Amino acid sequence: MSLPKEIPAYTPNADEIEVFQLAYQNRLPVLIKGPTGCGKTRFVEHMAARLGRPLYTVSCHDDLSASDLVGRHLIDSSGTYWNDGPLTQALRHGGICYLDEVVEARKDTTVVLHALSDDRRILPIDRTGEILAAPPEFMLVVSYNPGYQHLLKGLKPSTRQRFISLAFDFPSPALEAEIVVAETRIDLGRAKQLVMLAQALRRTADHDLEEAPGTRLIVDAAKLMVSGCRAQTACRVAIIECLSDDPEISRALMVVVAAIFAE
Amino acid sequence: MEEQVGLAWHRLVNRLALRRYPAAAVTLSSLTREAGLLYRALGGDDGIALQAGAASLHGAERSWLEKLAGSGRKADLAWVDPQALRLPPQIDAYPEARLNHDLYLWLAALCAQDPQPQAPWFNRNQAAARAIIQHFPGLAALYQRLVVAEIARRPDAARMDADGAKQERAIRAALLCPGSVTHLPSARHPPHPVLLWLRPAAPQLAAPMTEKPAPDPVSGASAPQTDAVRRQAERAESIEEPGGLLLFRPESIFSWSEYAKIQHETRKTMTPIWPRRRTIWMSSRWRAINAASPRNCA
């Protein structure tokens, strides 16, 4: 759980802030979809701080089951006791529960999400016999990368249609440069070069790369450059090597870096 | 002996006329990934392939050695068509391999950044070079190195006629400062190929082949193209009209020999190999012909 101390910086791309606030007021769950590194998690953190609610973030993975979200009995020196999972804690404290990359979780989590995401807003805990009703301040937020969906991993229509959906994408070049400057205090000229590099690499995503570089990568490269790292080195370690393990592709990507950053 | 002398002369004159550096050659196959990725990254069409293009006749003035050797007529230039990005199969124009390698990257970038594709060749290439230099500092440095090498490679304007020299100087000025020259002076010959620029006119695409190629008359199989170079070919319709050049069937000429007025006296003394009835018919036929017109025996 993270309690908001200061509001994390977030530059809106469209009207996502207003939509999120309206969904919160109407007690509707929100689904955020977009490529990796486009600001989904940062947006949820910003909104939780803006709304003054505690944020419970769960990074979903292949082994994440309903018990991991709801809770389980544990054993200590005093005996067996019930331990609330992050979802149960968010309900009890009226917080925002954020499930990142929800398509990665196991299918039994769907049962838990369905009860919370429709008009019932309840969480049945079979192990303790409780049926928790979500308070008005509680909100369920899930996110995923549409590119990671396939036959075995995906949200069923019965799940998708329970949420208010926000589609995220990479910001415009001018906006992305502002974000890089705001995050790292790098000069605008080099920020624009980094954004130009990201735009160039994104054009090759469907052909040469598995995934387009996100804003996160160029922010990391900018941080290294502000610390004194050479531009081509920063781009190589923060961007290129994260995109591909193939030496031939990495060499070809460095040609693009060398085209933008002269040394 | 004559063949060996001819071969030795051919090798000698071609070596003297050679303006290439085979030891520093760079092939397209060695950097297909780099050139293709750079092309797509800089805005090129990601739906087309990267292939080798064939050399094209440039028509520019050649040195007397090249004329003697019969070489230097063609130049390997780059262009883009709806099917592929066409780059030279091999570049060995400069003495350093690094320059030849950089030329590939420059040509890929030039094909991607083409802000005035409909402009005349001279202005179009300057606009593209200018756009690249302005937006990509790394490629600007690469271009400067290539320009120095290209100008060193080009023919000396002082050895040309007045119009040719004026044209060559305009090209050099355009290379050194893209966008500074708006008009290319005309001359008796086309300008010497500029390796840093795109091909003046991309070859017209032929219609897709709908018929099988003609089979090889010896083996009976179609001769496959062993390399992947884009050829300059055009589809031509075969003219099939009745008649044609020959006014008669050639096989009928063998029957005309029967009517030729030649002396066949020895044939009468020879042992007849035909049946006797045919011999009698031939003899009577000859008597009829001889009776119709006088015969001049040789």
Tab-separated table of C-alpha atoms in Angstrom, chain A residues 193 196 200 203-204 207-208 248-249 252-253 255-256 258-260 262, chain B residues 33-34 37-38 40-43 46 48 105 135-139 141:
chain	number	residue	atom	x	y	z
A	193	GLN	CA	16.483	14.264	-29.806
A	196	MET	CA	12.966	11.700	-32.122
A	200	ALA	CA	12.116	6.453	-35.158
A	203	ARG	CA	8.300	2.971	-36.674
A	204	THR	CA	10.260	-0.265	-36.774
A	207	HIS	CA	9.004	-5.106	-38.510
A	208	ASP	CA	12.130	-5.425	-36.389
A	248	GLU	CA	22.557	-7.866	-35.345
A	249	ILE	CA	19.399	-5.941	-34.501
A	252	ALA	CA	21.294	-1.860	-36.616
A	253	LEU	CA	19.461	0.086	-33.916
A	255	VAL	CA	22.953	3.069	-36.469
A	256	VAL	CA	19.732	4.973	-35.829
A	258	ALA	CA	24.328	7.402	-34.337
A	259	ALA	CA	22.210	9.153	-36.974
A	260	ILE	CA	20.570	11.316	-34.311
A	262	ALA	CA	26.597	12.818	-33.435
B	33	ARG	CA	19.509	-5.284	-41.748
B	34	GLU	CA	21.147	-1.941	-40.968
B	37	LEU	CA	16.058	-0.659	-40.415
B	38	LEU	CA	17.473	2.816	-40.942
B	40	ARG	CA	12.110	2.337	-41.921
B	41	ALA	CA	13.176	4.276	-38.845
B	42	LEU	CA	13.564	7.494	-40.815
B	43	GLY	CA	10.091	7.235	-42.288
B	46	ASP	CA	7.828	-0.550	-44.009
B	48	ILE	CA	8.508	-2.861	-49.155
B	105	LEU	CA	23.419	4.223	-45.022
B	135	HIS	CA	17.168	16.757	-38.627
B	136	PHE	CA	19.886	14.157	-38.109
B	137	PRO	CA	23.208	15.553	-36.876
B	138	GLY	CA	24.848	12.149	-36.994
B	139	LEU	CA	24.052	11.781	-40.675
B	141	ALA	CA	28.723	14.361	-40.234
